[in-house]
Coordinates of C-alpha atoms in Angstrom, one line a residue:
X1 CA 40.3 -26.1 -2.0
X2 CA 36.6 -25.4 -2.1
X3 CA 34.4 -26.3 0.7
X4 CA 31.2 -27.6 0.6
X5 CA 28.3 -25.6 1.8
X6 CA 27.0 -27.0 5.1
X7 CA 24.0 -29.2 4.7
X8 CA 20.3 -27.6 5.4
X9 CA 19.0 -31.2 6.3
X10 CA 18.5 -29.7 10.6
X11 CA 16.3 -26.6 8.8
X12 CA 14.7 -28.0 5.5
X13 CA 14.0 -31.7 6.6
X14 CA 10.9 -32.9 6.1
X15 CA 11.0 -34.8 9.5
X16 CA 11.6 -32.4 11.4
X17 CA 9.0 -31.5 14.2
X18 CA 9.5 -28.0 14.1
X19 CA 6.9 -26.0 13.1
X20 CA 7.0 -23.9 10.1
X21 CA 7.2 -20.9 11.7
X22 CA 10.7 -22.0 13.7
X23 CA 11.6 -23.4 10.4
X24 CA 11.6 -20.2 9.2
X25 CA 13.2 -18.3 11.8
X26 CA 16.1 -21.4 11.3
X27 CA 16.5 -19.4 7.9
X28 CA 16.8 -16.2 9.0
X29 CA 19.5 -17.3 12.0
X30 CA 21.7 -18.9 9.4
X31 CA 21.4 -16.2 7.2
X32 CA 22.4 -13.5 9.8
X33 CA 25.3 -15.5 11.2
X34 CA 29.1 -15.3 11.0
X35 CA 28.7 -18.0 8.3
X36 CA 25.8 -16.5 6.6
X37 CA 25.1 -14.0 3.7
X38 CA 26.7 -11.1 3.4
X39 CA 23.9 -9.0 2.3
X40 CA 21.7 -10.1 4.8
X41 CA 24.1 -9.6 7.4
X42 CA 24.2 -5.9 6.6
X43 CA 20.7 -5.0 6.3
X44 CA 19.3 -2.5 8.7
X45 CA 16.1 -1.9 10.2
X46 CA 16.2 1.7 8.0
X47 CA 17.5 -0.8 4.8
X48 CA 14.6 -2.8 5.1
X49 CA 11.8 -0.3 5.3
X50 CA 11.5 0.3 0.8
X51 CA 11.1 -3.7 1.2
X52 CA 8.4 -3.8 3.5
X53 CA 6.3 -1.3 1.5
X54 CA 6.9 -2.8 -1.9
X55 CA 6.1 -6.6 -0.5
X56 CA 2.9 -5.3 0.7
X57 CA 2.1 -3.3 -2.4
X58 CA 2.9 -7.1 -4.3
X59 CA 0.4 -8.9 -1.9
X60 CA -2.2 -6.0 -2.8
X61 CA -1.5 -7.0 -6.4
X62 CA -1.7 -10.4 -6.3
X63 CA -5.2 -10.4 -4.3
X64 CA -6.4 -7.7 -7.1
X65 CA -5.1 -11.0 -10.0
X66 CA -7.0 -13.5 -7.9
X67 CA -4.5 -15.9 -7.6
X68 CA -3.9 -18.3 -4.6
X69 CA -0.6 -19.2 -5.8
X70 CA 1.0 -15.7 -6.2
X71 CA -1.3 -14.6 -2.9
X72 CA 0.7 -17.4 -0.9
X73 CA 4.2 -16.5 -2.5
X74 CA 3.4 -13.3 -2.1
X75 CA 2.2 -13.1 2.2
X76 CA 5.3 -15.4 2.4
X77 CA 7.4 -12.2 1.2
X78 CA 6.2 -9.6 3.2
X79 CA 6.2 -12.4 6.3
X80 CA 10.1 -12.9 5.4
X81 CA 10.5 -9.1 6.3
X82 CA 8.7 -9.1 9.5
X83 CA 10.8 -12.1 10.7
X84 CA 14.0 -10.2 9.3
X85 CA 12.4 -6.9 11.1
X86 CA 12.4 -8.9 14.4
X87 CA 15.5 -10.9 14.0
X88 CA 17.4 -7.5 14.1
X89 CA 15.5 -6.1 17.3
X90 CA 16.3 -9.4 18.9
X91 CA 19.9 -8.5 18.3
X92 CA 19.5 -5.7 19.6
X93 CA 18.0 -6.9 22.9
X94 CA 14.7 -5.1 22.3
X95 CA 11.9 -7.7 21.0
X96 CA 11.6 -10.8 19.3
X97 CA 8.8 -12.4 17.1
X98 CA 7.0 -14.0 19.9
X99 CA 6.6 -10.8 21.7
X100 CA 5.3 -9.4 18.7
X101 CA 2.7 -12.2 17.9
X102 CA 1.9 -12.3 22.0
X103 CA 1.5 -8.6 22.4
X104 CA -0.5 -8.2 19.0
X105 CA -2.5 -11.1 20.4
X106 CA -3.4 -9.2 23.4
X107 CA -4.4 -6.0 21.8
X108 CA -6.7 -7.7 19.3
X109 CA -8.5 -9.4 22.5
X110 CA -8.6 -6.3 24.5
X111 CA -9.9 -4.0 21.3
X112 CA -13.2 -6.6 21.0
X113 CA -14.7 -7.1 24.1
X114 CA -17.9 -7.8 22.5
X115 CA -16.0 -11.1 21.7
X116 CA -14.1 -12.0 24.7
X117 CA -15.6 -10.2 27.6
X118 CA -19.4 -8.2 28.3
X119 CA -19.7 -5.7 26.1
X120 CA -22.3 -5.2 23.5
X121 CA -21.4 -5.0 19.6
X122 CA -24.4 -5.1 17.0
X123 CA -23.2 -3.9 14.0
X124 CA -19.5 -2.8 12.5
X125 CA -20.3 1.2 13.8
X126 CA -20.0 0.1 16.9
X127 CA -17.5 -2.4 16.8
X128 CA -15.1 1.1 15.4
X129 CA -16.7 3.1 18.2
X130 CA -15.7 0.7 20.5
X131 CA -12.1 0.5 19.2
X132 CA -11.8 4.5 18.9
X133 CA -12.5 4.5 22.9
X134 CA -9.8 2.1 23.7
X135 CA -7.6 3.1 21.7
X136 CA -7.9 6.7 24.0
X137 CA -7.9 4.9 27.0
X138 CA -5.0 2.7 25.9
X139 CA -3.2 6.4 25.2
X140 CA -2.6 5.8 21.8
X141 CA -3.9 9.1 20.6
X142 CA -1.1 11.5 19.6
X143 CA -2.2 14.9 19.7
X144 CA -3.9 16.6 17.9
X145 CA -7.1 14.8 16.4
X146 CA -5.7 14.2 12.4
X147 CA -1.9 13.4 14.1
X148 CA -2.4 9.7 14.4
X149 CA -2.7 9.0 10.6
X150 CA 0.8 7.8 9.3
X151 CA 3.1 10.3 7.2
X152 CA 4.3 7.1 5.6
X153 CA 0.9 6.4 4.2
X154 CA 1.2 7.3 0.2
X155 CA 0.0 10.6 -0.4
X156 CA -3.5 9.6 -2.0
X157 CA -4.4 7.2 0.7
X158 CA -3.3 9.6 3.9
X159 CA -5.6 12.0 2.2
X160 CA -8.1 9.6 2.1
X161 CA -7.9 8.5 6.0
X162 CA -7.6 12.3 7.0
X163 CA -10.7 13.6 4.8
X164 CA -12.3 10.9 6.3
X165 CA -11.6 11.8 10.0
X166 CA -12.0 15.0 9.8
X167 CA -15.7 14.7 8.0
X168 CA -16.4 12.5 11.2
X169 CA -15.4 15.4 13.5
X170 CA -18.2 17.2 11.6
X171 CA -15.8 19.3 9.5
X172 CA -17.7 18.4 5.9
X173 CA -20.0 19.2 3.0
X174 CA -23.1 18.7 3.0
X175 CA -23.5 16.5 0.2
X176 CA -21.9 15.7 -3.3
X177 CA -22.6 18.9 -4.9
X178 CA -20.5 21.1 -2.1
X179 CA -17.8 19.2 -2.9
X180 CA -17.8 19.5 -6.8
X181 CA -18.4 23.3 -6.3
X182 CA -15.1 23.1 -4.5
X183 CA -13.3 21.0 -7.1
X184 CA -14.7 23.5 -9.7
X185 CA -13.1 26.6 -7.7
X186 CA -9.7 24.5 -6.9
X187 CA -9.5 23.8 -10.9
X188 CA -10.0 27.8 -11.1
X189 CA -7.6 28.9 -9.0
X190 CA -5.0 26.0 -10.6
X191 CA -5.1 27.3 -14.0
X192 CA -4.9 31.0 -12.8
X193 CA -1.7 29.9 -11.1
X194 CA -0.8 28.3 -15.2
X195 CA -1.1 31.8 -16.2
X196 CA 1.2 33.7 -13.8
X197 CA 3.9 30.8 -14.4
X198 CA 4.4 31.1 -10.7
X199 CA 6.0 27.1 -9.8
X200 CA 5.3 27.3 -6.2
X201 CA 1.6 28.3 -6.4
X202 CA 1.0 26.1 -9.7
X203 CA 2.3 22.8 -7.7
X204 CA 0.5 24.4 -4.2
X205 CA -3.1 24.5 -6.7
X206 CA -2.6 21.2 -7.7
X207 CA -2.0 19.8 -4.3
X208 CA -5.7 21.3 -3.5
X209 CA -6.7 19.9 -6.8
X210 CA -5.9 16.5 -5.9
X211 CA -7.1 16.7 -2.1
X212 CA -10.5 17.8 -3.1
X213 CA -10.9 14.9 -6.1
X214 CA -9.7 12.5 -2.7
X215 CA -13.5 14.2 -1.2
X216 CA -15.1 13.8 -4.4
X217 CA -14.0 10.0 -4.0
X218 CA -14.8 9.6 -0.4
X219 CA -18.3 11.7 -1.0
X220 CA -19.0 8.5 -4.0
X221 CA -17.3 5.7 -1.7
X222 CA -14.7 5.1 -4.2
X223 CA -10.7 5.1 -2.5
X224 CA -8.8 7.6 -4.3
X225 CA -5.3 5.1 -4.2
X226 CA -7.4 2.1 -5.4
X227 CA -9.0 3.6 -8.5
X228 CA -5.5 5.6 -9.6
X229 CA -3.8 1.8 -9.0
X230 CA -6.3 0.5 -11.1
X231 CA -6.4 3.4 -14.0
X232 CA -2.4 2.7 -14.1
X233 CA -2.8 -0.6 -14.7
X234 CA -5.1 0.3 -17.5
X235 CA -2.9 2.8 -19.0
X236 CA -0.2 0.0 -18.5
X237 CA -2.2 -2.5 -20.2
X238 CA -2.9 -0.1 -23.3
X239 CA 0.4 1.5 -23.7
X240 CA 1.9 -2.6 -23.9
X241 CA -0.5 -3.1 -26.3
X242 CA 0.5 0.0 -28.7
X243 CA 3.9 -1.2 -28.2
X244 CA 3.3 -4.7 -29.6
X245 CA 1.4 -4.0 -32.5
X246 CA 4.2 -1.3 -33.6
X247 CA 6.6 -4.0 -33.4
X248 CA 4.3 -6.6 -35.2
X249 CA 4.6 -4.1 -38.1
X250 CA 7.9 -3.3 -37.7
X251 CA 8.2 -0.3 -36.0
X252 CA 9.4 1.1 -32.5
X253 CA 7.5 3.3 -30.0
X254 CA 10.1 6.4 -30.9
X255 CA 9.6 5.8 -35.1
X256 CA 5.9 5.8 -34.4
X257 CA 3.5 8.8 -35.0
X258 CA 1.1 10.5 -32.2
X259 CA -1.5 9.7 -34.7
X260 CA -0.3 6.0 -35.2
X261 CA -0.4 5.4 -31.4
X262 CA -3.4 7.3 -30.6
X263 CA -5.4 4.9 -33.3
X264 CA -4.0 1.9 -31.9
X265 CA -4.6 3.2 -28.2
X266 CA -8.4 3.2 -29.3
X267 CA -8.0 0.3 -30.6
X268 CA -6.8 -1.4 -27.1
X269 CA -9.6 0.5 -25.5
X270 CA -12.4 -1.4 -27.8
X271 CA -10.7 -4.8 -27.2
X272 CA -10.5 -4.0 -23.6
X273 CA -14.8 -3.4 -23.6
X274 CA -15.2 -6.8 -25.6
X275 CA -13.4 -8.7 -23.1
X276 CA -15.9 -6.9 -20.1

């Protein structure tokens, strides 16, 4: 005989006086119990990690399409992880949510003392300043000076925050010009490594390639991750468009021509301008 599932009235209730927050955490114990999903019962800390990233790629997206809705659903996704994150610690015996949101509490307090205590913060240099020494004193440096920036970080982006560091130790160019010098002898050296056919040196040029256009970004204040996202989303938008108007006239991508596609890829580019 089939059982009906047990009423959510105690977690969905309108009435109920618990916040949202406890609501939500309701969820997430039914959902890990005996009685609950399977899936969810399985997940791991490790499982959960591709999750975490791609929710907060989603909430990056959704702020870049200007939507409140889709910003909300979005935040409520990647929130849904943390509180899955620290219902498995919890079972664990290790930490819970409230120890999260209590400890990240205190650190935010303790990191601006120009806010809650004496000291003096005029503009945003300082306020990093300030952090940077805490940090130390906290011992949160690891060592060596570039070690603290994430291997997790995507490739583009920990190039970014190490270029950056290091440029603040004092280990730079000069200006724009030393940089594009640099990109011009990288290019050099990549397409010599083309000609020998040698794959270990071709992909180890093109890594220096790539980390010297991240300095030519930093150099013009433009993030390396944010302006590949966006050309992606171009390309995205273009290639869509070449596919639709193959289809209006009957054709698919793999019957068209390069010279068919490349005209209506132009074409995409000029109605891309018009709408600027």
């Amino acid at each position: 005989m089939h059982r009906a599932p047990t009423p959510l009235t105690p977690i969905m209730s309108k009435n109920t006086n618990a916040s949202s927050l406890e609501k939500l955490l309701s969820v997430m114990d039914r959902l890990r119990s005996d009685s609950g999903c399977p899936w969810d019962r399985e997940q791991t800390i490790e499982s959960l990690t591709p999750f975490i990233t791609e929710e907060a790629y989603e909430v990056v997206g959704a702020i870049e399409e200007g939507s409140a809705e889709d910003i909300k659903e979005e935040l409520g996704d990647l929130l849904f992880q943390i509180v899955f994150v620290c219902r498995i610690m919890k079972e664990k015996g290790l930490f819970d949510i409230y120890s999260v949101m209590e400890g990240m509490a205190e650190k935010m307090i303790r990191r601006h003392p120009h806010v809650f205590g004496e000291a003096k913060a005029k503009t945003s240099k300082d306020v990093l300043n300030q952090w940077a020494k805490i940090k130390k004193l906290e011992g949160k440096e690891k060592s060596g000076y570039l070690s603290d920036v994430s291997e997790a970080y995507p490739a583009l982006m920990r190039a970014h925050k190490i270029a950056k560091k290091a440029a603040k130790a004092g280990f730079d160019w000069k200006d724009i010009k030393g940089v594009m010098k640099k990109l011009n002898e990288e290019l050099n050296e990549f397409k010599e490594a083309l000609k020998e056919k040698n794959r270990r040196k071709t992909e180890e040029e093109l890594g220096d390639v790539l980390f010297t256009l991240v300095n030519v970004g930093r150099f013009v204040e433009v993030n390396p991750e944010e302006a590949l996202r966006k050309t992606i989303g171009k390309f995205v938008h273009r290639f869509h468009y070449v596919e639709k108007k193959l289809k209006e006239n009957g054709k698919e991508l793999v019957d068209a021509s390069m010279g068919e596609m490349e005209k209506l890829w132009q074409e995409a580019k000029k109605k891309r301008r018009k709408t600027r």
